[in-house]
Tab-separated table of N, CA and C in Angstrom:
chain	number	residue	atom	x	y	z
A	712	MET	N	0.610	-1.330	-0.214
A	712	MET	CA	-0.056	0.548	-0.034
A	712	MET	C	0.835	0.918	-0.347
A	713	LYS	N	1.788	0.990	0.882
A	713	LYS	CA	2.861	2.231	1.254
A	713	LYS	C	3.412	2.940	-1.030
A	714	GLY	N	3.663	2.113	-1.108
A	714	GLY	CA	4.352	2.335	-2.224
A	714	GLY	C	3.621	2.689	-4.172
A	715	LYS	N	2.036	1.912	-3.545
A	715	LYS	CA	1.608	2.394	-4.192
A	715	LYS	C	1.138	4.574	-4.508
A	716	SER	N	0.593	4.981	-3.090
A	716	SER	CA	0.886	5.896	-3.011
A	716	SER	C	1.967	7.210	-3.187
A	717	ARG	N	3.689	6.428	-3.663
A	717	ARG	CA	3.964	6.976	-3.221
A	717	ARG	C	3.892	7.530	-4.610
A	718	TRP	N	3.471	6.323	-5.893
A	718	TRP	CA	3.621	6.599	-7.511
A	718	TRP	C	2.260	6.964	-7.811
A	719	ARG	N	2.345	7.417	-6.831
A	719	ARG	CA	0.397	7.831	-7.292
A	719	ARG	C	0.837	9.864	-7.226
A	720	PRO	N	1.307	11.187	-7.039
A	720	PRO	CA	1.477	11.617	-7.685
A	720	PRO	C	2.271	11.805	-8.495
A	721	ARG	N	3.002	11.377	-8.258
A	721	ARG	CA	4.084	11.607	-9.967
A	721	ARG	C	3.315	10.844	-11.233
A	722	LEU	N	2.271	9.928	-11.037
A	722	LEU	CA	1.494	9.562	-12.572
A	722	LEU	C	0.508	11.173	-12.290
A	723	SER	N	-0.304	11.626	-11.239
A	723	SER	CA	-0.655	12.668	-11.619
A	723	SER	C	0.400	13.800	-12.453
A	724	ALA	N	1.697	14.362	-11.681
A	724	ALA	CA	2.250	15.491	-11.981
A	724	ALA	C	2.212	15.001	-13.959
A	725	ILE	N	2.492	14.150	-13.835
A	725	ILE	CA	2.940	13.343	-15.616
A	725	ILE	C	1.463	13.680	-16.608
A	726	LEU	N	0.601	13.250	-15.576
A	726	LEU	CA	-0.461	13.038	-16.420
A	726	LEU	C	-1.052	15.368	-17.051
A	727	THR	N	-0.438	15.582	-15.693
A	727	THR	CA	-0.881	17.099	-15.709
A	727	THR	C	0.099	17.842	-16.978
A	728	ALA	N	0.292	17.678	-16.846
A	728	ALA	CA	2.099	18.301	-17.530
A	728	ALA	C	2.223	17.801	-19.086
A	729	GLY	N	1.913	16.714	-19.055
A	729	GLY	CA	1.316	16.383	-20.767
A	729	GLY	C	-0.338	16.914	-21.203
A	730	ALA	N	-0.896	17.081	-20.553
A	730	ALA	CA	-1.945	17.474	-19.907
A	730	ALA	C	-1.825	19.073	-20.692
A	731	ALA	N	-0.680	19.712	-19.703
A	731	ALA	CA	-0.146	21.191	-19.774
A	731	ALA	C	0.468	22.275	-20.860
A	732	LEU	N	0.822	20.688	-21.638
A	732	LEU	CA	1.928	20.552	-23.597
A	732	LEU	C	0.531	20.946	-24.308
A	733	VAL	N	-0.062	19.488	-23.987
A	733	VAL	CA	-1.093	20.139	-25.225
A	733	VAL	C	-2.316	21.090	-25.490
A	734	ILE	N	-2.477	21.694	-24.704
A	734	ILE	CA	-2.578	22.711	-24.455
A	734	ILE	C	-1.386	23.350	-25.154
A	735	ALA	N	-1.257	23.637	-25.040
A	735	ALA	CA	0.112	24.765	-24.680
A	735	ALA	C	0.550	24.448	-26.387
A	736	GLY	N	0.371	22.993	-27.404
A	736	GLY	CA	1.160	23.187	-28.799
A	736	GLY	C	-0.573	24.136	-29.162
A	737	PHE	N	-1.732	23.379	-28.626
A	737	PHE	CA	-2.691	23.755	-29.738
A	737	PHE	C	-2.956	25.831	-29.486
A	738	ALA	N	-2.700	25.819	-28.545
A	738	ALA	CA	-2.493	27.426	-28.297
A	738	ALA	C	-1.676	27.452	-29.294
A	739	GLY	N	-0.621	28.070	-28.759
A	739	GLY	CA	0.443	28.709	-30.319
A	739	GLY	C	0.369	28.134	-32.059
A	740	SER	N	0.061	27.658	-31.792
A	740	SER	CA	-0.664	26.268	-33.474
A	740	SER	C	-1.703	27.618	-34.508
A	741	CYS	N	-2.911	28.064	-32.525
A	741	CYS	CA	-4.198	28.984	-32.621
A	741	CYS	C	-2.877	30.935	-32.617
A	742	ALA	N	-1.840	30.737	-31.584
A	742	ALA	CA	-1.690	32.164	-31.559
A	742	ALA	C	-1.041	32.801	-33.876
A	743	ALA	N	-0.002	31.263	-34.347
A	743	ALA	CA	0.884	31.378	-35.291
A	743	ALA	C	-0.176	31.840	-36.686
A	744	ALA	N	-1.852	31.003	-36.380
A	744	ALA	CA	-2.361	31.668	-37.102
A	744	ALA	C	-2.827	32.567	-37.236
A	745	GLY	N	-2.721	33.368	-36.179
A	745	GLY	CA	-3.634	34.750	-36.052
A	745	GLY	C	-2.063	35.561	-36.916
A	746	PHE	N	-0.752	35.136	-36.241
A	746	PHE	CA	0.085	35.990	-36.621
A	746	PHE	C	0.169	35.876	-37.969
A	747	LEU	N	0.017	34.560	-37.974
A	747	LEU	CA	-0.100	34.993	-39.926
A	747	LEU	C	-1.042	35.451	-41.139
A	748	ALA	N	-2.025	34.781	-39.934
A	748	ALA	CA	-3.507	35.254	-41.154
A	748	ALA	C	-2.708	36.679	-41.938
A	749	VAL	N	-2.381	37.695	-41.724
A	749	VAL	CA	-2.155	38.555	-42.831
A	749	VAL	C	-0.388	38.569	-43.676
A	750	LYS	N	0.552	37.941	-43.035
A	750	LYS	CA	2.173	37.545	-43.718
A	750	LYS	C	1.881	36.528	-44.664
A	751	ALA	N	1.110	34.868	-44.035
A	751	ALA	CA	0.959	34.071	-44.644
A	751	ALA	C	-0.363	33.013	-44.606
A	752	PRO	N	-1.542	33.291	-45.440
A	752	PRO	CA	-2.775	33.001	-44.982
A	752	PRO	C	-2.745	31.854	-45.619
A	753	LEU	N	-2.106	31.300	-46.544
A	753	LEU	CA	-2.593	29.905	-47.275
A	753	LEU	C	-1.644	29.367	-45.274
A	754	LEU	N	-0.418	29.469	-45.125
A	754	LEU	CA	-0.325	28.191	-43.746
A	754	LEU	C	-1.566	28.015	-43.297
A	755	ALA	N	-1.842	29.725	-42.652
A	755	ALA	CA	-2.101	29.972	-41.256
A	755	ALA	C	-3.309	29.628	-41.321
A	756	ASN	N	-3.908	29.195	-43.027
A	756	ASN	CA	-5.335	28.438	-42.820
A	756	ASN	C	-5.213	26.618	-42.532
A	757	ARG	N	-3.909	26.798	-42.721
A	757	ARG	CA	-3.744	25.439	-42.169
A	757	ARG	C	-3.193	24.933	-41.386
A	758	LEU	N	-2.479	26.109	-40.784
A	758	LEU	CA	-2.504	25.632	-38.998
A	758	LEU	C	-3.477	26.101	-38.583
A	759	ASP	N	-5.072	26.577	-38.320
A	759	ASP	CA	-5.897	27.383	-37.993
A	759	ASP	C	-7.152	26.729	-38.657
A	760	PRO	N	-7.370	26.454	-39.278
A	760	PRO	CA	-8.311	26.259	-40.738
A	760	PRO	C	-9.646	26.794	-39.361
A	761	GLY	N	-10.042	26.704	-38.682
A	761	GLY	CA	-11.416	27.448	-38.259
A	761	GLY	C	-11.319	29.117	-38.385
A	762	ASN	N	-9.921	29.373	-38.455
A	762	ASN	CA	-9.835	30.956	-38.034
A	762	ASN	C	-10.307	31.447	-39.119
A	763	GLY	N	-11.151	32.283	-39.233
A	763	GLY	CA	-11.643	33.308	-40.064
A	763	GLY	C	-11.502	33.972	-40.390
A	764	LEU	N	-9.828	35.199	-39.487
A	764	LEU	CA	-9.000	36.079	-40.371
A	764	LEU	C	-8.273	35.369	-42.023
A	765	ALA	N	-7.827	34.515	-40.682
A	765	ALA	CA	-6.885	33.819	-41.732
A	765	ALA	C	-7.878	32.025	-43.344
A	766	ALA	N	-8.882	32.347	-42.898
A	766	ALA	CA	-9.932	31.521	-43.805
A	766	ALA	C	-9.753	32.548	-44.856
A	767	GLY	N	-10.597	33.818	-44.368
A	767	GLY	CA	-10.234	34.780	-45.867
A	767	GLY	C	-10.288	35.160	-46.262
A	768	ARG	N	-8.356	35.856	-45.645
A	768	ARG	CA	-7.419	36.404	-46.335
A	768	ARG	C	-6.814	34.708	-46.692
A	769	ALA	N	-6.273	33.763	-46.409
A	769	ALA	CA	-6.227	32.851	-47.376
A	769	ALA	C	-7.246	32.843	-48.738
A	770	VAL	N	-8.626	32.348	-48.731
A	770	VAL	CA	-9.208	32.237	-50.286
A	770	VAL	C	-9.190	33.798	-51.439
A	771	ALA	N	-8.848	35.194	-50.353
A	771	ALA	CA	-8.442	35.981	-50.720
A	771	ALA	C	-7.796	36.418	-51.809
A	772	SER	N	-6.422	36.021	-50.762
A	772	SER	CA	-5.033	35.284	-51.879
A	772	SER	C	-5.052	34.733	-53.176
A	773	LEU	N	-6.214	33.649	-53.366
A	773	LEU	CA	-6.557	32.441	-54.644
A	773	LEU	C	-7.141	34.085	-55.821
A	774	GLN	N	-8.507	34.445	-54.727
A	774	GLN	CA	-9.160	35.843	-55.508
A	774	GLN	C	-7.714	36.991	-56.157
A	775	ALA	N	-7.216	37.496	-55.308
A	775	ALA	CA	-5.666	38.380	-55.797
A	775	ALA	C	-5.004	37.635	-56.987
A	776	ALA	N	-4.209	36.256	-57.394
A	776	ALA	CA	-3.876	36.232	-58.377
A	776	ALA	C	-4.541	35.504	-59.491
A	777	GLY	N	-5.759	35.855	-59.089
A	777	GLY	CA	-6.433	35.032	-60.564
A	777	GLY	C	-6.356	36.536	-60.732
A	778	GLY	N	-6.220	38.251	-60.800
A	778	GLY	CA	-7.184	38.708	-61.330
A	778	GLY	C	-8.272	39.443	-60.917
A	779	GLY	N	-8.426	39.515	-59.831
A	779	GLY	CA	-10.188	39.528	-59.408
A	779	GLY	C	-11.135	38.803	-60.166
A	780	ARG	N	-10.853	37.914	-60.609
A	780	ARG	CA	-11.693	36.761	-61.197
A	780	ARG	C	-11.944	35.680	-61.367
A	781	TYR	N	-11.308	35.281	-59.774
A	781	TYR	CA	-11.192	33.598	-59.580
A	781	TYR	C	-12.700	32.946	-58.927
A	782	ARG	N	-13.489	33.000	-59.737
A	782	ARG	CA	-14.914	32.431	-58.508
A	782	ARG	C	-14.541	31.331	-57.778
A	783	LEU	N	-15.146	31.480	-56.581
A	783	LEU	CA	-14.654	30.095	-54.912
A	783	LEU	C	-15.250	29.329	-55.811
A	784	THR	N	-14.128	27.535	-55.097
A	784	THR	CA	-14.710	26.768	-56.056
A	784	THR	C	-14.952	26.285	-54.914
A	785	ALA	N	-16.684	24.950	-53.758
A	785	ALA	CA	-16.846	24.738	-53.340
A	785	ALA	C	-15.854	24.558	-52.375
A	786	GLY	N	-14.833	23.768	-52.232
A	786	GLY	CA	-13.914	23.562	-50.926
A	786	GLY	C	-13.788	25.452	-50.131
A	787	ASP	N	-13.557	26.193	-51.669
A	787	ASP	CA	-12.784	27.116	-50.721
A	787	ASP	C	-14.203	28.286	-49.597
A	788	ARG	N	-15.523	27.939	-50.900
A	788	ARG	CA	-16.943	28.547	-49.932
A	788	ARG	C	-16.959	27.745	-48.829
A	789	GLN	N	-15.907	26.432	-49.416
A	789	GLN	CA	-16.377	26.129	-47.994
A	789	GLN	C	-15.448	26.633	-46.451
A	790	ILE	N	-14.004	26.923	-46.862
A	790	ILE	CA	-12.922	27.335	-46.146
A	790	ILE	C	-13.938	28.686	-45.439
A	791	VAL	N	-14.309	29.885	-46.442
A	791	VAL	CA	-14.630	30.556	-46.332
A	791	VAL	C	-15.448	31.017	-44.733
A	792	LEU	N	-16.579	29.986	-45.401
A	792	LEU	CA	-18.052	30.035	-43.853
A	792	LEU	C	-17.801	28.982	-42.695
A	793	ARG	N	-16.335	27.885	-42.674
A	793	ARG	CA	-16.594	26.416	-41.281
A	793	ARG	C	-15.635	28.087	-40.564
A	794	GLY	N	-14.566	29.448	-41.622
A	794	GLY	CA	-13.987	30.670	-40.427
A	794	GLY	C	-14.902	31.351	-40.353
A	795	LEU	N	-16.033	32.089	-40.925
A	795	LEU	CA	-16.972	33.266	-40.467
A	795	LEU	C	-18.562	32.633	-39.676
A	796	ASP	N	-17.855	30.500	-39.323
A	796	ASP	CA	-19.224	30.079	-38.156
A	796	ASP	C	-18.570	30.038	-36.681
A	797	ARG	N	-16.386	29.929	-37.122
A	797	ARG	CA	-15.753	30.710	-36.214
A	797	ARG	C	-15.555	31.911	-35.450
A	798	ASP	N	-15.641	31.947	-36.739
A	798	ASP	CA	-15.375	33.643	-36.246
A	798	ASP	C	-16.345	34.872	-37.199
A	799	PRO	N	-17.610	35.115	-36.596
A	799	PRO	CA	-18.598	35.743	-37.218
A	799	PRO	C	-18.412	37.064	-37.941
A	800	LEU	N	-17.186	37.552	-37.232
A	800	LEU	CA	-16.979	38.959	-37.052
A	800	LEU	C	-15.743	39.065	-38.416
A	801	SER	N	-15.329	38.426	-38.289
A	801	SER	CA	-14.600	38.331	-39.406
A	801	SER	C	-14.789	39.127	-40.887
A	802	ARG	N	-14.335	40.757	-41.626
A	802	ARG	CA	-14.592	41.146	-42.348
A	802	ARG	C	-14.103	39.946	-43.716
A	803	ALA	N	-12.360	39.838	-43.774
A	803	ALA	CA	-11.622	39.355	-44.663
A	803	ALA	C	-12.827	38.175	-45.322
A	804	ALA	N	-13.480	37.382	-44.992
A	804	ALA	CA	-14.509	36.251	-45.732
A	804	ALA	C	-15.620	36.855	-45.403
A	805	LEU	N	-15.785	37.615	-44.730
A	805	LEU	CA	-17.565	38.509	-45.711
A	805	LEU	C	-17.133	38.827	-47.202
A	806	ARG	N	-15.864	39.761	-46.863
A	806	ARG	CA	-15.506	40.219	-48.545
A	806	ARG	C	-15.523	39.379	-49.640
A	807	THR	N	-14.632	38.055	-48.714
A	807	THR	CA	-14.427	37.207	-49.975
A	807	THR	C	-15.689	36.391	-50.099
A	808	LEU	N	-16.236	36.278	-49.839
A	808	LEU	CA	-17.995	36.279	-49.835
A	808	LEU	C	-18.385	36.627	-51.194
A	809	GLY	N	-18.849	38.647	-50.936
A	809	GLY	CA	-19.148	38.990	-51.976
A	809	GLY	C	-18.984	39.207	-52.243
A	810	LEU	N	-17.204	39.708	-53.454
A	810	LEU	CA	-16.735	39.371	-54.172
A	810	LEU	C	-16.556	38.784	-55.322
A	811	ASP	N	-17.505	36.958	-54.161
A	811	ASP	CA	-17.559	35.898	-54.632
A	811	ASP	C	-19.171	35.865	-56.234
A	812	GLN	N	-19.888	36.618	-55.133
A	812	GLN	CA	-21.141	37.077	-54.936
A	812	GLN	C	-21.124	37.795	-56.373
A	813	ALA	N	-20.337	39.047	-56.333
A	813	ALA	CA	-20.601	39.618	-57.413
A	813	ALA	C	-19.787	38.968	-59.031
A	814	LEU	N	-18.976	38.682	-58.621
A	814	LEU	CA	-18.280	38.191	-59.927
A	814	LEU	C	-19.581	37.271	-60.343
A	815	ALA	N	-20.407	36.506	-59.622
A	815	ALA	CA	-21.455	35.752	-60.616
A	815	ALA	C	-22.697	36.695	-60.779
A	816	ARG	N	-22.445	37.707	-60.647
A	816	ARG	CA	-23.298	38.129	-60.958
A	816	ARG	C	-25.246	38.502	-59.809
A	817	ASN	N	-24.661	38.274	-58.474
A	817	ASN	CA	-25.349	38.207	-57.729
A	817	ASN	C	-25.295	39.175	-57.075
A	818	ASP	N	-25.972	40.680	-56.879
A	818	ASP	CA	-25.862	42.073	-56.893
A	818	ASP	C	-26.208	41.964	-55.676
A	819	GLY	N	-27.025	41.060	-55.871
A	819	GLY	CA	-28.451	41.270	-54.566
A	819	GLY	C	-27.543	40.768	-52.995
A	820	LEU	N	-27.162	39.947	-53.143
A	820	LEU	CA	-26.380	39.134	-52.145
A	820	LEU	C	-24.855	39.764	-51.666
A	821	ALA	N	-24.002	39.602	-53.345
A	821	ALA	CA	-22.406	40.552	-53.181
A	821	ALA	C	-23.167	41.665	-51.896
A	822	ARG	N	-24.192	42.070	-52.577
A	822	ARG	CA	-24.425	43.175	-50.971
A	822	ARG	C	-24.198	43.251	-49.558
A	823	ILE	N	-25.107	42.501	-49.563
A	823	ILE	CA	-25.207	41.715	-48.215
A	823	ILE	C	-24.808	41.391	-47.752
A	824	TYR	N	-23.610	41.168	-48.301
A	824	TYR	CA	-22.180	40.598	-47.176
A	824	TYR	C	-20.865	41.263	-47.205
A	825	PHE	N	-21.161	42.914	-48.578
A	825	PHE	CA	-20.703	44.025	-47.882
A	825	PHE	C	-20.403	45.037	-47.418
A	826	ASP	N	-22.107	44.745	-47.334
A	826	ASP	CA	-22.465	45.507	-45.920
A	826	ASP	C	-22.563	45.244	-44.475
A	827	LEU	N	-23.074	43.826	-44.449
A	827	LEU	CA	-21.960	43.233	-43.167
A	827	LEU	C	-20.649	43.215	-42.459
A	828	SER	N	-19.694	43.628	-43.616
A	828	SER	CA	-17.906	44.058	-43.426
A	828	SER	C	-18.636	45.156	-43.041
A	829	ASP	N	-18.845	46.097	-43.793
A	829	ASP	CA	-18.793	47.419	-43.972
A	829	ASP	C	-19.040	47.765	-42.531
A	830	ARG	N	-20.102	46.605	-42.104
A	830	ARG	CA	-20.756	46.929	-40.290
A	830	ARG	C	-19.960	46.786	-39.908
A	831	ILE	N	-18.661	46.026	-39.755
A	831	ILE	CA	-18.422	45.298	-38.923
A	831	ILE	C	-16.906	46.320	-38.378
A	832	SER	N	-16.230	47.082	-39.586
A	832	SER	CA	-14.997	47.898	-39.730
A	832	SER	C	-14.991	48.713	-41.237
A	833	ARG	N	-15.829	49.487	-41.087
A	833	ARG	CA	-15.577	50.555	-42.070
A	833	ARG	C	-13.733	50.762	-42.698
A	834	ARG	N	-13.209	50.980	-42.251
A	834	ARG	CA	-11.114	50.827	-42.473
A	834	ARG	C	-11.842	49.117	-43.705
A	835	ASP	N	-12.270	48.435	-44.757
A	835	ASP	CA	-11.730	47.551	-45.319
A	835	ASP	C	-11.738	48.440	-46.267
A	836	ALA	N	-10.922	49.034	-47.042
A	836	ALA	CA	-10.466	49.714	-48.559
A	836	ALA	C	-11.008	48.613	-49.422
A	837	ALA	N	-11.474	47.466	-50.108
A	837	ALA	CA	-11.325	46.084	-50.877
A	837	ALA	C	-13.263	47.133	-51.306
A	838	THR	N	-13.470	46.807	-49.783
A	838	THR	CA	-15.012	46.950	-49.744
A	838	THR	C	-16.323	48.308	-49.458
A	839	GLN	N	-15.035	49.387	-49.101
A	839	GLN	CA	-15.796	50.843	-49.310
A	839	GLN	C	-15.313	50.795	-50.636
A	840	ILE	N	-14.195	50.480	-51.890
A	840	ILE	CA	-14.563	50.283	-52.937
A	840	ILE	C	-15.660	49.613	-54.094
A	841	TRP	N	-15.923	48.831	-53.478
A	841	TRP	CA	-17.651	47.687	-54.231
A	841	TRP	C	-18.479	48.348	-53.694
A	842	LEU	N	-17.942	49.932	-52.748
A	842	LEU	CA	-20.159	49.809	-52.090
A	842	LEU	C	-19.685	50.932	-52.559
A	843	ILE	N	-18.511	51.869	-52.924
A	843	ILE	CA	-18.723	53.368	-53.488
A	843	ILE	C	-19.814	53.039	-55.144
A	844	ASN	N	-18.604	51.886	-56.011
A	844	ASN	CA	-19.384	51.258	-57.433
A	844	ASN	C	-20.684	50.791	-57.610
A	845	ASP	N	-20.751	50.056	-56.539
A	845	ASP	CA	-23.056	49.869	-56.476
A	845	ASP	C	-22.974	51.421	-55.588
A	846	MET	N	-22.893	52.203	-54.554
A	846	MET	CA	-24.166	53.520	-54.909
A	846	MET	C	-23.758	54.044	-56.313
A	847	ALA	N	-22.829	53.330	-56.687
A	847	ALA	CA	-22.432	55.147	-57.595
A	847	ALA	C	-24.048	54.395	-59.225
A	848	THR	N	-23.260	53.187	-59.189
A	848	THR	CA	-24.552	52.129	-59.998
A	848	THR	C	-26.408	52.809	-59.211
A	849	GLN	N	-26.705	52.683	-58.479
A	849	GLN	CA	-28.136	52.993	-57.477
A	849	GLN	C	-28.505	54.693	-58.489
A	850	ARG	N	-27.219	55.217	-58.902
A	850	ARG	CA	-26.829	56.885	-58.261
A	850	ARG	C	-27.985	57.405	-56.834
A	851	ASN	N	-26.833	56.518	-56.585
A	851	ASN	CA	-27.088	57.276	-54.982
A	851	ASN	C	-26.482	58.395	-53.949
A	852	LEU	N	-25.920	59.412	-54.588
A	852	LEU	CA	-24.746	60.425	-54.397
A	852	LEU	C	-24.670	60.460	-52.854
A	853	ALA	N	-25.480	61.182	-52.510
A	853	ALA	CA	-25.222	60.840	-50.548
A	853	ALA	C	-24.116	59.606	-50.136
A	854	GLY	N	-24.420	58.301	-50.564
A	854	GLY	CA	-23.822	56.557	-50.016
A	854	GLY	C	-22.791	56.568	-50.436
A	855	VAL	N	-22.297	57.120	-51.837
A	855	VAL	CA	-20.975	57.125	-52.720
A	855	VAL	C	-19.756	58.147	-52.048
A	856	MET	N	-20.513	59.410	-51.036
A	856	MET	CA	-19.793	59.994	-50.625
A	856	MET	C	-19.341	60.185	-49.685
A	857	ALA	N	-20.791	59.152	-48.550
A	857	ALA	CA	-20.307	58.080	-47.585
A	857	ALA	C	-19.144	57.520	-47.481
A	858	HIS	N	-19.220	57.229	-48.648
A	858	HIS	CA	-17.644	55.438	-49.207
A	858	HIS	C	-16.799	56.608	-49.249
A	859	TYR	N	-16.904	57.050	-50.243
A	859	TYR	CA	-15.138	57.253	-50.625
A	859	TYR	C	-15.633	58.396	-49.185
A	860	ASP	N	-15.586	59.065	-48.053
A	860	ASP	CA	-15.216	58.897	-46.578
A	860	ASP	C	-14.608	58.477	-46.273
A	861	ALA	N	-15.259	57.064	-46.035
A	861	ALA	CA	-14.678	56.470	-45.608
A	861	ALA	C	-13.177	55.450	-45.469
A	862	ALA	N	-13.828	55.401	-47.392
A	862	ALA	CA	-12.440	54.922	-48.064
A	862	ALA	C	-11.031	55.596	-47.772
A	863	LEU	N	-11.205	56.628	-47.859
A	863	LEU	CA	-9.968	57.796	-47.700
A	863	LEU	C	-10.043	57.343	-45.920
A	864	SER	N	-10.354	57.227	-45.044
A	864	SER	CA	-9.744	57.132	-43.835
A	864	SER	C	-9.242	55.197	-43.797
A	865	THR	N	-8.693	54.110	-45.042
A	865	THR	CA	-9.043	52.967	-44.635
A	865	THR	C	-7.070	53.185	-44.793
A	866	THR	N	-6.732	53.368	-45.802
A	866	THR	CA	-5.253	54.193	-45.317
A	866	THR	C	-4.104	54.444	-46.116
A	867	PRO	N	-2.971	55.317	-45.727
A	867	PRO	CA	-2.644	56.346	-46.216
A	867	PRO	C	-2.492	57.000	-47.640
A	868	SER	N	-2.351	55.801	-47.809
A	868	SER	CA	-2.083	55.685	-49.488
A	868	SER	C	-3.790	55.728	-50.494
A	869	SER	N	-5.169	56.156	-50.349
A	869	SER	CA	-5.638	55.320	-50.648
A	869	SER	C	-6.970	56.759	-51.240
A	870	SER	N	-6.025	57.854	-50.403
A	870	SER	CA	-5.897	59.236	-51.541
A	870	SER	C	-5.586	59.975	-52.454
A	871	ALA	N	-4.700	58.408	-53.231
A	871	ALA	CA	-4.098	58.346	-54.449
A	871	ALA	C	-4.768	57.400	-55.318
A	872	LEU	N	-5.579	57.012	-54.323
A	872	LEU	CA	-6.062	56.154	-55.845
A	872	LEU	C	-7.698	56.557	-56.004
A	873	LEU	N	-8.008	56.639	-54.563
A	873	LEU	CA	-9.719	57.643	-54.884
A	873	LEU	C	-9.807	58.825	-55.419
A	874	TYR	N	-9.116	59.894	-55.115
A	874	TYR	CA	-9.156	61.565	-55.965
A	874	TYR	C	-9.269	61.487	-57.528
A	875	PRO	N	-8.168	60.731	-58.440
A	875	PRO	CA	-8.754	60.584	-59.777
A	875	PRO	C	-10.026	60.276	-60.079
A	876	GLY	N	-10.996	59.774	-59.381
A	876	GLY	CA	-11.911	59.246	-59.501
A	876	GLY	C	-13.116	59.551	-59.041
A	877	LEU	N	-12.396	60.631	-58.486
A	877	LEU	CA	-13.545	60.956	-57.129
A	877	LEU	C	-13.538	62.680	-57.861
A	878	THR	N	-12.159	63.235	-58.823
A	878	THR	CA	-12.659	64.936	-59.165
A	878	THR	C	-12.855	64.594	-60.855
A	879	LYS	N	-12.558	63.346	-61.113
A	879	LYS	CA	-13.660	63.089	-63.462
A	879	LYS	C	-14.351	63.210	-62.320
A	880	ALA	N	-15.048	62.453	-61.149
A	880	ALA	CA	-16.820	62.260	-61.404
A	880	ALA	C	-17.471	63.508	-60.822
A	881	LEU	N	-16.235	64.939	-59.984
A	881	LEU	CA	-17.216	66.079	-59.577
A	881	LEU	C	-16.920	66.635	-60.805
């Protein structure tokens, strides 16, 4: 009886240390995916497939490589939707789905995705530019100006892209 009680604390310590290592490994993988989501989204998505930012950016990088004309495959869409399930406030995932619907000429659904992305954050240049074009198509001058204002605050270089178009419109 005396021998058993001596091993019990050691076994408990070993199991606790093992559990801590597993949890630390999972946390490290999620942290790495969060860090890499911006710089290496495809790798980040492999590390943490449920990360909404990584999923949205990974598929968005495929869209960008396709010159903005890349339609999502069923697998791509599932990646983005899984990420959106885990991170419903992922503007990258919503923007990616919106662009895919715009390419499919489904402007109503595209508008819903881009509006949701805009509500989450007005600091996404691609979303603002799509919404500027959408408002211009609808001849909604107030909407165009509101999205121009938001787009100008997205990045310091946005004014170089946006002012020429605004000047032409005036």
